[in-house]
């Protein structure tokens, strides 16, 4: 297949702005970088003259470390900023904070923010390239890309493959970005969870809806199990974690009853014993740690390609 | 004052000159003469060239910043925005700080009238501090000049309060106003619940939140036999319920905001917070039902839904941006620009000038000789672009900035006070 050589967008705000060609280009480029980071000398000079600011207005371990490593392996200069140690607590607005950082001549911004649309808000107002590292309940595009990359490693072309996403679909940016990305790559997607955690109009995105975990496991090739986001629930959408674990959690007995091998994924951090048991998360079905490894390669690809568009 | 409007087309079904081209001579705040052609020496002349001349517009449910948020809008900037939009009369919401919930706040607004070029009729709060709990001193506020009662932008959640409010105003055949939303269903909602809210990953405000509250209010109305105005319908199901209630003879009236007639939730697909308003912009089917509701009389009138907001609360990340948009200056031109094929000039004037006055028991100005002058001149042929510099409000949260408009207000005359904006 002829491969495009540049992205159609100046920012990575969400999967919704990418074409299928953009996604394939990112995944193809990530394969090259995955090879690079497995060499003894893991560093390339691609971003040597660029400064990247990692702005995390919301806590993150995995994503922040993953971006930082990706930036370092591309030889970028990095500034880190997190809300807990910053002037945000003193009441500074997002725009003021970012203008201040930009005055220090930053070329790219990687931002996580609790508000849906926050990176879009910035993109219209500042000159740097923006990578959305998660905006509230909206999108988490690099997670969806690394998930798609990891799925392709397992199944090859995702066209027609069956992917089920389990858990809190209502509050999950991972779910939305996964749905959009997988649909663009031609996969079949089903969401499964308690009805109160599934948006009423989700099927308008071209997905099936199910409330039955075991039946959805039987249906799918890959189970992507989401974290139950207690921190986003200002209202009780289900009675208790205990009941959730009992009726919507995924355990080994369930997988044993299914006579096919399905791949288990989770974007982390895992609530062990809630959405998934340790036995399943740590089993040979699970590719959770490969996802983390692929995250660095995919983020290198995104940074590299966006830098090329500057 | 001595003013000659040359060649206006009268749009006033109550006038003998309805739809006729006229010269109108206004002297000492009254229409002194009106004829197809008048020669008047020494008068200021407005060459209207076929512009409409209609009763001065009335806007219901205007949010003022005075007292408490004068940096968003004070009574002078509010009046200037009103005149620029063709409005001579305003019914204000009580959501100020302090809220308009006792006679002293009503009296303050009534007293300020003398210095303003528009008439203001305050809506008194239904509950103390608009908190939705205890009924406020409605009779005392009425005596001071309050025109009707409701908690304005805040929907009354408490069924008991709503019922007692409806009962209490029967003592003087008053009207209770509610903005029908069940806030437990709308909780955390940022926009209409539909495919756009799913696409943006945000909680929606279901149409059900409005429909359920409309149903509750209509049941309470049926029980009490009182009078109710439902402000700002946005959902097709709510329109249908009001239609049935009117058929059943309940004394209910309803209104719709300009933006809900023009736009849908698609306008929010790119996180444009200027379209983040309440009631929320809903689907195209809802929008169509609102238009149908106006055409068959289920919905009584249109209001601009004027909510001035400073940049600190509006120009922010989408979920943190407050709900609301400016409306006074753009209501008439925007309606004409977007809906001139659906609505006749007479209908637009009925919904923006005549019907709201009938609903709230105010006299409708008439364009006839010897009548006091209360009129708006609107030229439907002027094409222009609404710009930031045109905004008369202290706030700038208008989604219409940069948009092309068909039709412009040329002037407003209200008794001895008048304002001509163009071509004098």
Short mmCIF file of C-alpha atoms in Angstrom, two decimals, chain A residues 16 94 113-118 120-121 125 137-138 170-171 176 180 200-202 204-205 232 234-235 237, chain B residues 184 187-188 192-203 269-271 312 314-320:
data_model
loop_
_atom_site.label_atom_id
_atom_site.label_comp_id
_atom_site.label_asym_id
_atom_site.label_seq_id
_atom_site.Cartn_x
_atom_site.Cartn_y
_atom_site.Cartn_z
CA UNK A 16 -11.35 12.34 15.23
CA UNK A 94 -4.74 27.97 31.25
CA UNK A 113 -5.97 18.47 31.19
CA UNK A 114 -9.20 17.62 33.03
CA UNK A 115 -11.39 19.67 30.66
CA UNK A 116 -12.71 18.16 27.42
CA UNK A 117 -11.59 20.40 24.55
CA UNK A 118 -8.77 22.12 26.49
CA UNK A 120 -8.58 22.55 21.11
CA UNK A 121 -9.01 25.75 23.10
CA UNK A 125 -4.68 30.61 20.37
CA UNK A 137 -13.60 12.51 29.34
CA UNK A 138 -13.01 13.39 25.68
CA UNK A 170 -19.31 7.30 29.86
CA UNK A 171 -16.26 8.84 31.52
CA UNK A 176 -13.83 7.20 22.83
CA UNK A 180 -12.82 6.24 16.71
CA UNK A 200 -27.31 6.67 25.39
CA UNK A 201 -26.18 7.79 21.93
CA UNK A 202 -22.91 5.83 21.74
CA UNK A 204 -24.12 6.73 16.66
CA UNK A 205 -20.34 6.14 16.62
CA UNK A 232 -14.58 11.11 37.66
CA UNK A 234 -19.48 12.82 41.15
CA UNK A 235 -22.66 10.76 41.03
CA UNK A 237 -23.47 5.22 38.64
CA UNK B 184 -31.05 15.89 38.71
CA UNK B 187 -26.58 17.20 36.28
CA UNK B 188 -23.10 17.71 34.84
CA UNK B 192 -27.79 18.53 24.48
CA UNK B 193 -27.62 14.78 24.96
CA UNK B 194 -27.32 13.29 21.49
CA UNK B 195 -24.74 12.11 19.02
CA UNK B 196 -22.67 15.29 19.46
CA UNK B 197 -22.39 14.79 23.24
CA UNK B 198 -21.34 11.17 22.60
CA UNK B 199 -18.83 12.39 20.00
CA UNK B 200 -17.34 14.91 22.42
CA UNK B 201 -17.30 12.51 25.35
CA UNK B 202 -19.30 14.83 27.57
CA UNK B 203 -22.40 14.28 29.62
CA UNK B 269 -18.96 19.96 17.64
CA UNK B 270 -15.72 21.96 17.70
CA UNK B 271 -15.99 22.97 21.39
CA UNK B 312 -13.02 35.44 32.60
CA UNK B 314 -16.77 32.66 29.19
CA UNK B 315 -13.49 32.46 27.24
CA UNK B 316 -12.32 29.30 28.96
CA UNK B 317 -11.96 25.56 28.51
CA UNK B 318 -15.39 24.31 27.39
CA UNK B 319 -16.65 22.67 30.60
CA UNK B 320 -15.53 25.64 32.69
#
